[in-house]
């Protein structure tokens, strides 16, 4: 098409003024939705608006692709089994810089902008922090003009929708695709074969070189679906490319002809099952065959795609690692290492040493967990059934690696066992973390403490072998979504007082320090918080039917429900306050509302019991007239990115109370503090760095250090001692066990209490006293509203470090060595 024609298309379809946008919406209503305005539903209008916005993004996406291609830009491939982008519409409108114009266009059409935004069903393609981090990093890479492709899985069903019935979590399927997805562009012609099972055979090629052929047993096809990811205030628009599985033959005619109708579609059903559903375990326990298949499926499609793009340049494959760096988001995509070896050696006849050089310089690995049960391992027998050729390649990698290690650590044979990618034993296993470390040029943890514990405890032998390999990149979050978009009252105030620079340069929040003592500014700050609390109260009422009072202190814990995160410690404090108020009705404490939110893995009994306990305690406390509004507890159902938008800005206190040494980083802790909540927390994960930044006088610290936790573990933990020596703790536990909160049923919460009293690995009872006393300091501090507000302002002012832009800048400089590319 000539340049003239294409620029004509641009000017008529993608104007940025209100009139052009309005016109676009109407055109899409008719030509995409096939509706006329009189009968259009809210959902039709949402789709029309989404398409109007999308048109404007696609333009940029194509210019970006063209620029990157012309420049032969080095590219980051972010390989992640999870991406949790959150609702797209508002974020994209902000990134395009057309917020006012869209509002105007929508108003002219007589529509309500807020309710259109509400129509969007978010893609819940992740479990929690890990998937959300991937989405923040996609945002920052585009904003920092780094060429990047996010590769992942297009799950048909994302994380389940949580409903609460009789206090229990009930899981409902998440049908996010039911009404279509205007943000994705299906690429039905961009498809790759992915093979599974079978066996391998050796043969000699025409040069007499011994090679291996994989004779697989079955295959599926991966089809690409692209979602554009726009940078903020720049033209760069990167790609999120998700793969969905299709059957190789959608209909088996042989079976059909013999009358076996069900057999005829069976293969289609099995193949499509591969990307049907996201495994709903946060910090997962490995061992499920379908999960291994999912991992290999998306990794294989992604690498084949990378090779395809690479070969277009005409460059030889032995330079592949100069064009690409691939970041492994945890071990879920670690199978990429043997897969790239296979593509280079088996498919492209590269010699092993060259292929290994390329592979080892392509991948970098981020570890996200210290929990031993979450470190992925695959039983050898299972692995061999699914990926026989990859197992052979892993054996070869391992044997060469152990030779290298043997020479370096001369004579220390014992260490080799600890280093090996294969764990011997009754049921030998492939250790995916070891594979990831051996096959990568850099490894990083996600907070200072976490990286140090990786070096000292999880991977000490690798650290001894390669002292420069394990590094740290502390996590960050995007200020676009988690301030500008979700906290508009604060964004307006900031714009008036310090301008808008912070949106892409979060350190400039420092300018707020000068205003922290200004009474006038403090008052405006309080007004902002008040508005956000009112909004949270409205949402809580709609979601739970519970009224909460914005005049009370909002104390919030939202995150996955897991014993290590210790929601039950929070609950013991609530019961303690309740007991105090019952025993001493005149007690003067500032009224508090405790807000909880978070999903439990469907198979995690204790986590689900904790949810039930929270709701049961809430039920009793909320209807006890003696509490008289001084204590309220609500469980906000279905915590996700959308609900997070209204929860973080409405919090006064942020609960970050994991057992020290268990939370790799946390990112919710950052979102709260960025929105002016004060943290009550342990010295765990990124809490430590947040405290360093905001100042220890502006952070409520309690609990054991990681060193103390380890020492106690060595020495032997006797929870009952803590209970016996602390009457308030004993009483809180007795109450929970007694049936007081469970309509007299003294068995319901017994497992929870028994667990706390008998060898609880998360040592809740040790930190109880220090937590409860710390909470008393919080209550006292909250009485002095001026001082509280000052602390809140200082928290925001000093959170610049925790922008995902800073994290991506560090990846870029220290790991990826990649340059930004301007797109005009
Ligand atoms: C996690 C960690 O638990 C969390 O602390 C960290 O912030 C996040 C992102 O790095 O990764 N690891 C993990 O498996 N999940 C996480 O959220 C699910």
Coordinates of C-alpha atoms in Angstrom, one line a residue, residues 89-669:
X89 CA -9.2 -0.1 29.0
X90 CA -8.4 2.6 31.5
X91 CA -4.7 1.9 31.5
X92 CA -4.5 2.1 27.7
X93 CA -6.4 5.3 27.6
X94 CA -3.9 6.8 30.1
X95 CA -1.0 5.5 28.2
X96 CA -2.3 7.1 25.0
X97 CA -2.8 10.4 26.9
X98 CA -6.4 10.8 25.8
X99 CA -8.2 10.5 29.2
X100 CA -10.0 13.9 28.8
X101 CA -10.8 13.3 25.2
X102 CA -12.4 9.9 25.9
X103 CA -14.4 11.2 28.8
X104 CA -15.7 14.0 26.6
X105 CA -16.6 11.6 23.8
X106 CA -18.3 9.2 26.1
X107 CA -20.2 12.0 27.8
X108 CA -21.4 13.3 24.4
X109 CA -22.8 9.9 23.7
X110 CA -24.7 10.1 27.0
X111 CA -22.8 7.3 28.6
X112 CA -21.2 6.9 32.0
X113 CA -17.5 6.3 31.8
X114 CA -17.2 4.6 35.1
X115 CA -19.8 2.0 34.3
X116 CA -18.2 1.3 31.0
X117 CA -14.9 0.6 32.8
X118 CA -16.8 -1.7 35.1
X119 CA -17.9 -3.8 32.2
X120 CA -14.4 -5.2 31.6
X121 CA -13.6 -8.7 32.9
X122 CA -9.9 -8.8 33.8
X123 CA -7.7 -11.6 32.4
X124 CA -6.8 -13.5 35.6
X125 CA -3.9 -15.3 34.0
X126 CA -1.9 -15.5 37.2
X127 CA -2.0 -16.4 40.9
X128 CA -0.6 -13.5 42.7
X129 CA 2.7 -11.5 43.0
X130 CA 4.6 -13.4 40.4
X131 CA 2.1 -12.9 37.6
X132 CA 1.4 -9.3 38.5
X133 CA 5.2 -8.6 38.6
X134 CA 5.4 -9.9 35.0
X135 CA 2.7 -7.4 34.0
X136 CA 4.4 -4.5 35.8
X137 CA 7.6 -5.3 34.1
X138 CA 5.9 -5.4 30.7
X139 CA 4.6 -1.9 31.4
X140 CA 8.0 -0.6 32.5
X141 CA 9.9 -2.2 29.6
X142 CA 7.6 -0.4 27.1
X143 CA 7.8 2.8 29.0
X144 CA 11.6 2.6 29.1
X145 CA 11.6 1.9 25.4
X146 CA 13.1 -1.6 25.7
X147 CA 12.2 -3.9 22.9
X148 CA 10.5 -6.8 24.6
X149 CA 8.1 -9.7 24.0
X150 CA 6.2 -11.3 26.8
X151 CA 5.6 -15.0 26.1
X152 CA 3.0 -17.0 28.1
X153 CA -0.1 -19.1 28.0
X154 CA -3.5 -18.0 27.0
X155 CA -5.5 -20.0 29.6
X156 CA -9.1 -20.3 28.7
X157 CA -10.0 -20.2 32.4
X158 CA -7.8 -18.0 34.6
X159 CA -7.6 -18.0 38.4
X160 CA -11.0 -19.0 39.8
X161 CA -13.5 -16.4 41.0
X162 CA -13.9 -16.5 44.7
X163 CA -17.3 -16.4 46.4
X164 CA -17.9 -16.7 50.1
X165 CA -20.7 -19.0 51.1
X166 CA -21.4 -19.4 54.8
X167 CA -17.9 -18.0 55.5
X168 CA -16.2 -20.6 53.3
X169 CA -14.4 -19.9 50.0
X170 CA -16.2 -21.4 47.0
X171 CA -14.4 -21.5 43.7
X172 CA -16.3 -20.5 40.5
X173 CA -14.8 -20.9 37.0
X174 CA -13.5 -17.7 35.5
X175 CA -15.0 -17.3 32.1
X176 CA -13.0 -14.2 31.1
X177 CA -13.4 -15.0 27.4
X178 CA -17.2 -15.5 27.4
X179 CA -17.9 -12.0 25.9
X180 CA -14.9 -11.9 23.7
X181 CA -11.6 -10.1 24.2
X182 CA -11.2 -6.9 22.3
X183 CA -7.6 -6.5 23.4
X184 CA -6.1 -9.5 21.7
X185 CA -5.3 -10.0 18.0
X186 CA -5.5 -13.7 17.2
X187 CA -2.8 -14.8 14.8
X188 CA -4.2 -18.1 13.4
X189 CA -1.4 -18.4 10.9
X190 CA 1.3 -18.0 13.5
X191 CA 1.3 -21.6 14.7
X192 CA 3.8 -24.2 15.8
X193 CA 3.9 -27.9 16.3
X194 CA 4.7 -29.1 19.8
X195 CA 5.5 -32.7 20.3
X196 CA 5.3 -35.0 23.3
X197 CA 6.1 -38.5 24.4
X198 CA 7.5 -41.3 22.3
X199 CA 11.2 -42.3 22.2
X200 CA 14.5 -41.4 20.6
X201 CA 16.7 -43.1 18.0
X202 CA 20.3 -42.6 17.0
X203 CA 21.4 -42.3 13.4
X204 CA 24.3 -41.1 11.4
X205 CA 23.9 -38.1 9.2
X206 CA 25.4 -37.8 5.7
X207 CA 28.7 -36.6 7.2
X208 CA 28.8 -39.7 9.4
X209 CA 28.0 -37.7 12.6
X210 CA 26.0 -39.5 15.2
X211 CA 22.7 -37.7 15.8
X212 CA 19.5 -38.2 17.6
X213 CA 16.0 -38.3 16.2
X214 CA 13.0 -37.9 18.5
X215 CA 10.0 -40.0 17.4
X216 CA 7.2 -38.4 19.4
X217 CA 3.9 -40.0 20.2
X218 CA 1.6 -37.0 19.9
X219 CA 1.5 -33.4 18.9
X220 CA -0.5 -30.3 19.5
X221 CA -0.5 -26.9 17.8
X222 CA 0.2 -23.6 19.5
X223 CA -1.6 -20.6 18.1
X224 CA -0.4 -17.0 18.9
X225 CA -2.7 -14.3 20.4
X226 CA -1.1 -10.9 20.7
X227 CA -1.9 -8.1 23.1
X228 CA -0.2 -4.8 22.6
X229 CA 1.5 -3.3 25.7
X230 CA 1.9 0.4 25.4
X231 CA 4.6 2.5 27.2
X232 CA 3.4 5.5 29.0
X233 CA 4.0 8.8 27.2
X234 CA 6.1 7.1 24.4
X235 CA 5.2 5.5 21.1
X236 CA 6.9 2.2 22.0
X237 CA 4.2 -0.6 22.0
X238 CA 5.5 -4.0 22.8
X239 CA 3.9 -7.4 22.5
X240 CA 2.4 -9.9 24.9
X241 CA 2.2 -13.1 22.9
X242 CA 0.1 -15.8 24.5
X243 CA -0.2 -19.4 23.1
X244 CA -3.3 -21.5 23.1
X245 CA -3.4 -25.1 22.1
X246 CA -5.3 -26.6 19.2
X247 CA -5.6 -30.2 18.0
X248 CA -3.4 -31.1 15.0
X249 CA -6.4 -32.8 13.4
X250 CA -9.7 -31.3 14.6
X251 CA -11.6 -34.3 13.5
X252 CA -10.5 -37.9 13.1
X253 CA -12.4 -39.1 10.0
X254 CA -11.3 -42.6 10.4
X255 CA -12.9 -42.9 13.8
X256 CA -15.9 -41.1 12.5
X257 CA -16.4 -43.4 9.6
X258 CA -16.3 -46.4 11.9
X259 CA -19.1 -44.8 13.8
X260 CA -17.1 -43.7 16.8
X261 CA -18.3 -40.1 17.0
X262 CA -16.9 -39.4 20.4
X263 CA -13.6 -40.9 19.5
X264 CA -13.5 -38.6 16.5
X265 CA -13.4 -35.5 18.5
X266 CA -11.4 -36.9 21.4
X267 CA -8.1 -35.7 20.2
X268 CA -9.4 -32.2 19.8
X269 CA -10.7 -32.2 23.4
X270 CA -7.4 -33.6 24.8
X271 CA -5.3 -31.1 22.9
X272 CA -7.4 -28.1 23.8
X273 CA -7.2 -29.2 27.5
X274 CA -3.6 -28.2 27.5
X275 CA -4.2 -24.5 27.9
X276 CA -7.7 -24.9 29.4
X277 CA -6.9 -23.8 32.9
X278 CA -4.4 -22.1 35.1
X279 CA -3.1 -24.1 38.1
X280 CA -4.5 -22.2 41.0
X281 CA -1.6 -22.8 43.5
X282 CA 0.4 -19.9 44.6
X283 CA 3.9 -21.2 45.5
X284 CA 2.9 -24.4 43.8
X285 CA 3.7 -27.9 44.7
X286 CA 5.0 -29.6 41.6
X287 CA 4.4 -33.0 40.2
X288 CA 1.4 -32.6 37.9
X289 CA 1.9 -34.0 34.4
X290 CA -0.4 -31.5 32.7
X291 CA 1.5 -28.6 34.3
X292 CA 4.8 -30.0 32.8
X293 CA 3.0 -30.2 29.5
X294 CA 1.8 -26.7 29.8
X295 CA 5.3 -25.4 30.6
X296 CA 6.9 -27.2 27.7
X297 CA 4.1 -26.2 25.3
X298 CA 4.5 -22.5 25.8
X299 CA 8.2 -22.6 25.9
X300 CA 8.5 -24.5 22.8
X301 CA 6.2 -22.2 20.8
X302 CA 8.0 -19.2 22.1
X303 CA 11.5 -20.5 21.2
X304 CA 10.3 -21.6 17.8
X305 CA 8.9 -18.1 17.3
X306 CA 12.1 -16.5 18.4
X307 CA 14.1 -18.6 16.0
X308 CA 11.6 -17.8 13.2
X309 CA 12.0 -14.1 13.8
X310 CA 15.8 -14.4 14.1
X311 CA 16.2 -16.2 10.8
X312 CA 14.4 -13.4 9.0
X313 CA 17.5 -11.3 9.6
X314 CA 19.7 -13.8 7.7
X315 CA 22.2 -13.9 10.6
X316 CA 23.7 -17.3 11.6
X317 CA 22.2 -19.0 14.6
X318 CA 25.4 -19.0 16.6
X319 CA 24.8 -15.3 17.1
X320 CA 21.3 -15.9 18.5
X321 CA 22.3 -14.7 22.0
X322 CA 23.3 -11.3 20.7
X323 CA 19.8 -10.7 19.4
X324 CA 17.9 -12.2 22.3
X325 CA 18.0 -12.4 26.1
X326 CA 15.4 -14.6 27.6
X327 CA 14.4 -14.0 31.2
X328 CA 13.0 -17.1 33.0
X329 CA 10.3 -15.9 35.4
X330 CA 10.9 -18.6 38.0
X331 CA 11.6 -22.2 37.0
X332 CA 8.3 -22.7 35.2
X333 CA 9.9 -22.0 31.8
X334 CA 13.3 -23.6 32.6
X335 CA 12.6 -26.4 30.2
X336 CA 13.5 -23.7 27.6
X337 CA 17.2 -24.6 28.3
X338 CA 17.1 -28.1 26.9
X339 CA 14.5 -27.1 24.3
X340 CA 16.9 -24.4 22.8
X341 CA 19.7 -27.0 22.8
X342 CA 17.4 -29.4 20.9
X343 CA 16.4 -26.8 18.4
X344 CA 20.1 -25.9 17.8
X345 CA 21.6 -29.4 17.9
X346 CA 18.9 -31.7 16.5
X347 CA 17.0 -29.3 14.2
X348 CA 19.8 -27.1 13.1
X349 CA 22.8 -29.5 13.3
X350 CA 24.9 -27.2 15.5
X351 CA 27.7 -28.8 17.4
X352 CA 27.1 -29.2 21.2
X353 CA 29.7 -26.8 22.4
X354 CA 28.5 -23.9 20.2
X355 CA 24.9 -24.6 21.1
X356 CA 25.7 -24.7 24.8
X357 CA 27.6 -21.4 24.5
X358 CA 24.6 -19.8 22.7
X359 CA 22.1 -21.3 25.2
X360 CA 24.0 -20.3 28.3
X361 CA 24.3 -16.8 27.1
X362 CA 20.7 -16.5 26.2
X363 CA 19.0 -17.2 29.5
X364 CA 18.8 -15.5 32.8
X365 CA 16.8 -16.8 35.7
X366 CA 14.8 -15.1 38.4
X367 CA 14.1 -17.1 41.5
X368 CA 10.9 -16.0 43.4
X369 CA 10.6 -18.3 46.4
X370 CA 12.5 -19.8 49.3
X371 CA 9.8 -22.2 50.3
X372 CA 11.3 -25.7 49.7
X373 CA 8.0 -27.2 48.6
X374 CA 7.7 -24.6 45.9
X375 CA 11.1 -25.4 44.2
X376 CA 10.0 -27.3 41.2
X377 CA 11.2 -30.9 40.8
X378 CA 9.9 -33.5 38.3
X379 CA 10.0 -37.2 38.8
X380 CA 12.3 -38.7 36.2
X381 CA 9.9 -41.4 35.1
X382 CA 7.2 -38.8 34.5
X383 CA 9.7 -36.5 32.7
X384 CA 10.8 -39.3 30.5
X385 CA 7.3 -40.2 29.4
X386 CA 6.5 -36.6 28.4
X387 CA 9.9 -35.4 27.1
X388 CA 12.3 -38.3 26.5
X389 CA 14.6 -36.3 24.3
X390 CA 14.8 -33.4 26.8
X391 CA 15.7 -35.8 29.5
X392 CA 18.7 -37.1 27.4
X393 CA 19.8 -33.5 26.8
X394 CA 19.5 -32.8 30.5
X395 CA 21.7 -35.8 31.3
X396 CA 24.3 -34.6 28.9
X397 CA 24.2 -31.0 30.3
X398 CA 24.5 -32.4 33.8
X399 CA 27.4 -34.7 33.0
X400 CA 29.4 -32.0 31.3
X401 CA 28.5 -29.5 34.1
X402 CA 29.6 -32.0 36.8
X403 CA 32.9 -32.5 35.0
X404 CA 33.4 -28.7 35.0
X405 CA 32.5 -28.5 38.7
X406 CA 34.7 -31.4 39.6
X407 CA 37.7 -29.7 38.2
X408 CA 36.9 -26.4 39.9
X409 CA 36.2 -27.8 43.4
X410 CA 39.0 -30.4 43.0
X411 CA 38.2 -33.5 44.9
X412 CA 35.0 -32.4 46.8
X413 CA 32.9 -35.2 45.5
X414 CA 30.2 -34.8 48.2
X415 CA 29.4 -31.4 46.8
X416 CA 28.7 -32.8 43.4
X417 CA 25.7 -34.6 44.6
X418 CA 24.3 -31.3 46.0
X419 CA 25.0 -29.6 42.7
X420 CA 23.6 -32.2 40.4
X421 CA 20.6 -31.4 38.3
X422 CA 19.3 -34.9 39.1
X423 CA 18.4 -35.7 42.6
X424 CA 19.0 -39.4 43.4
X425 CA 16.8 -41.4 45.8
X426 CA 13.9 -43.8 45.8
X427 CA 12.2 -41.7 43.1
X428 CA 14.8 -39.6 41.3
X429 CA 13.9 -36.1 40.2
X430 CA 14.9 -33.4 37.9
X431 CA 15.7 -30.2 39.9
X432 CA 14.5 -27.4 37.8
X433 CA 16.2 -24.7 39.8
X434 CA 19.6 -26.4 39.3
X435 CA 18.9 -26.7 35.6
X436 CA 18.0 -23.0 35.5
X437 CA 21.2 -22.0 37.3
X438 CA 23.4 -24.1 35.2
X439 CA 21.8 -23.0 31.9
X440 CA 21.8 -19.2 32.7
X441 CA 24.3 -16.4 32.6
X442 CA 22.8 -14.7 35.6
X443 CA 20.5 -15.6 38.5
X444 CA 18.7 -13.1 40.6
X445 CA 16.6 -13.0 43.7
X446 CA 13.8 -10.4 44.1
X447 CA 14.9 -8.5 47.3
X448 CA 18.2 -8.1 49.1
X449 CA 17.4 -10.5 51.9
X450 CA 16.0 -13.0 49.5
X451 CA 19.1 -12.9 47.2
X452 CA 21.3 -13.3 50.2
X453 CA 19.4 -16.3 51.5
X454 CA 19.6 -17.8 48.0
X455 CA 23.4 -17.4 48.1
X456 CA 23.7 -18.7 51.7
X457 CA 21.0 -21.4 52.0
X458 CA 19.3 -22.4 48.8
X459 CA 22.2 -22.4 46.3
X460 CA 25.3 -22.2 48.4
X461 CA 27.3 -24.7 46.3
X462 CA 26.5 -22.8 43.1
X463 CA 27.5 -19.6 44.8
X464 CA 30.8 -21.1 45.8
X465 CA 31.4 -22.3 42.2
X466 CA 30.3 -19.0 40.5
X467 CA 30.6 -16.2 43.1
X468 CA 29.4 -13.5 40.5
X469 CA 26.4 -15.4 39.2
X470 CA 23.7 -14.7 41.8
X471 CA 22.7 -11.1 42.0
X472 CA 19.7 -9.1 43.3
X473 CA 17.1 -7.0 41.6
X474 CA 14.5 -5.8 44.1
X475 CA 11.0 -6.0 42.8
X476 CA 9.0 -2.9 41.9
X477 CA 5.5 -1.9 40.8
X478 CA 4.2 0.4 38.1
X479 CA 3.2 3.8 39.3
X480 CA 1.0 4.2 36.3
X481 CA -1.5 1.5 37.3
X482 CA -1.0 1.7 41.1
X483 CA -1.1 5.4 41.6
X484 CA -2.0 7.4 38.5
X485 CA -4.9 5.2 37.5
X486 CA -6.1 3.7 40.8
X487 CA -5.6 6.7 43.1
X488 CA -6.8 9.7 41.0
X489 CA -7.5 12.0 44.0
X490 CA -3.9 11.6 45.1
X491 CA -2.7 12.0 41.5
X492 CA -4.6 15.3 41.2
X493 CA -3.1 16.6 44.4
X494 CA 0.4 15.7 43.4
X495 CA -0.1 17.3 40.0
X496 CA -1.0 20.6 41.7
X497 CA 1.9 20.5 44.1
X498 CA 4.8 18.8 42.5
X499 CA 3.8 18.3 38.9
X500 CA 3.5 15.0 37.0
X501 CA 7.2 14.0 36.6
X502 CA 6.7 11.2 39.2
X503 CA 4.7 9.2 36.8
X504 CA 7.8 8.2 34.9
X505 CA 10.4 9.3 37.5
X506 CA 9.1 8.1 40.8
X507 CA 12.1 9.5 42.7
X508 CA 10.7 12.9 42.2
X509 CA 8.1 12.1 44.8
X510 CA 10.9 13.4 47.1
X511 CA 9.6 16.8 46.5
X512 CA 6.8 16.0 48.9
X513 CA 9.2 16.0 51.8
X514 CA 9.2 19.7 51.9
X515 CA 5.4 19.6 52.3
X516 CA 5.2 17.0 55.0
X517 CA 4.8 19.6 57.8
X518 CA 2.6 22.0 56.0
X519 CA -0.7 22.0 57.8
X520 CA -2.6 23.1 54.7
X521 CA -1.1 20.3 52.6
X522 CA -1.7 17.8 55.4
X523 CA -5.4 18.7 55.3
X524 CA -5.6 18.1 51.6
X525 CA -3.8 14.8 52.1
X526 CA -6.4 13.8 54.7
X527 CA -9.1 14.7 52.3
X528 CA -7.7 12.5 49.6
X529 CA -7.4 9.6 52.0
X530 CA -10.9 10.2 53.2
X531 CA -12.3 10.1 49.6
X532 CA -10.4 6.9 49.0
X533 CA -11.8 5.3 52.2
X534 CA -15.3 6.3 51.2
X535 CA -14.8 4.6 47.9
X536 CA -13.5 1.5 49.6
X537 CA -16.5 1.5 51.9
X538 CA -18.9 1.8 48.9
X539 CA -17.2 -1.2 47.2
X540 CA -17.2 -3.2 50.5
X541 CA -20.9 -2.5 50.9
X542 CA -21.6 -3.7 47.4
X543 CA -19.5 -6.8 47.7
X544 CA -20.4 -7.9 51.2
X545 CA -23.4 -6.0 52.4
X546 CA -21.3 -4.8 55.3
X547 CA -21.2 -1.1 56.2
X548 CA -17.8 0.1 57.2
X549 CA -17.0 3.5 58.7
X550 CA -14.5 5.7 56.9
X551 CA -13.9 7.5 60.2
X552 CA -12.3 4.3 61.6
X553 CA -8.8 3.2 61.0
X554 CA -8.7 0.9 58.0
X555 CA -6.3 -1.9 58.7
X556 CA -5.9 -4.0 55.6
X557 CA -4.3 -7.4 54.7
X558 CA -4.8 -8.4 51.1
X559 CA -2.7 -11.1 49.4
X560 CA -2.9 -14.8 48.8
X561 CA -4.0 -16.7 52.0
X562 CA -1.1 -18.8 53.1
X563 CA 0.1 -19.9 56.5
X564 CA 3.5 -18.2 56.0
X565 CA 1.8 -14.9 55.4
X566 CA 0.1 -15.4 58.8
X567 CA -3.4 -14.0 58.3
X568 CA -4.1 -15.9 61.5
X569 CA -1.7 -13.7 63.5
X570 CA -3.8 -10.8 62.4
X571 CA -6.9 -12.7 63.5
X572 CA -5.4 -13.4 67.0
X573 CA -4.9 -9.7 67.4
X574 CA -8.5 -9.0 66.5
X575 CA -9.7 -11.5 69.0
X576 CA -7.4 -10.0 71.6
X577 CA -8.9 -6.5 71.0
X578 CA -12.4 -8.0 71.2
X579 CA -11.6 -9.7 74.5
X580 CA -10.2 -6.4 75.8
X581 CA -13.2 -4.5 74.8
X582 CA -15.6 -7.1 76.3
X583 CA -13.6 -7.2 79.6
X584 CA -13.3 -3.4 79.7
X585 CA -16.1 -1.7 77.9
X586 CA -14.8 1.7 78.7
X587 CA -11.5 1.0 77.0
X588 CA -10.5 3.9 74.8
X589 CA -9.1 2.8 71.5
X590 CA -9.5 4.3 68.1
X591 CA -12.2 2.5 66.1
X592 CA -10.8 0.0 63.6
X593 CA -12.0 -1.7 60.6
X594 CA -10.0 -4.8 59.6
X595 CA -10.2 -5.6 55.9
X596 CA -9.1 -9.0 54.5
X597 CA -8.9 -10.2 51.0
X598 CA -7.2 -13.0 49.1
X599 CA -7.7 -16.4 47.6
X600 CA -6.7 -19.8 49.0
X601 CA -5.5 -22.6 46.8
X602 CA -8.5 -24.9 46.4
X603 CA -6.7 -27.8 47.8
X604 CA -5.1 -26.0 50.8
X605 CA -7.2 -27.0 53.7
X606 CA -5.6 -24.8 56.4
X607 CA -5.7 -21.7 54.2
X608 CA -9.4 -22.3 53.6
X609 CA -10.0 -22.8 57.2
X610 CA -8.3 -19.5 57.9
X611 CA -10.8 -17.7 55.6
X612 CA -13.6 -19.4 57.4
X613 CA -12.2 -18.3 60.7
X614 CA -11.9 -14.7 59.6
X615 CA -15.5 -14.7 58.4
X616 CA -16.7 -16.4 61.6
X617 CA -14.9 -14.0 63.9
X618 CA -16.3 -11.1 61.7
X619 CA -19.8 -12.4 62.0
X620 CA -19.7 -12.4 65.8
X621 CA -17.9 -9.1 66.3
X622 CA -19.9 -7.2 63.7
X623 CA -23.2 -8.0 65.4
X624 CA -22.0 -7.6 69.0
X625 CA -23.7 -4.4 70.2
X626 CA -20.9 -4.0 72.8
X627 CA -18.5 -3.2 70.0
X628 CA -20.6 -0.3 69.0
X629 CA -18.7 0.4 65.8
X630 CA -15.4 0.3 67.5
X631 CA -14.3 -3.0 65.9
X632 CA -15.4 -4.3 62.5
X633 CA -14.1 -7.1 60.3
X634 CA -14.8 -7.6 56.6
X635 CA -13.6 -10.2 54.1
X636 CA -13.6 -8.6 50.7
X637 CA -14.3 -11.4 48.2
X638 CA -12.4 -12.2 45.0
X639 CA -9.3 -10.1 45.5
X640 CA -7.9 -9.3 42.0
X641 CA -6.4 -6.4 40.2
X642 CA -9.7 -4.7 39.7
X643 CA -10.6 -4.8 43.4
X644 CA -7.0 -3.9 44.3
X645 CA -7.5 -0.6 42.6
X646 CA -9.9 0.5 45.3
X647 CA -8.4 -1.3 48.2
X648 CA -4.8 -0.1 48.3
X649 CA -5.6 3.6 48.2
X650 CA -8.2 3.2 51.0
X651 CA -5.8 1.7 53.6
X652 CA -4.4 3.4 56.6
X653 CA -2.4 0.4 57.7
X654 CA -0.7 -2.2 55.5
X655 CA -0.2 -5.7 57.1
X656 CA 3.1 -7.3 56.0
X657 CA 3.5 -9.8 58.7
X658 CA 5.1 -12.9 57.1
X659 CA 7.6 -15.0 59.1
X660 CA 11.0 -13.5 58.4
X661 CA 12.8 -15.4 55.7
X662 CA 9.6 -16.7 54.0
X663 CA 8.3 -13.9 51.7
X664 CA 10.8 -13.5 48.9
X665 CA 9.9 -9.9 48.3
X666 CA 6.2 -9.0 48.3
X667 CA 4.9 -6.3 46.1
X668 CA 1.6 -5.5 47.8
X669 CA 3.8 -4.0 50.6

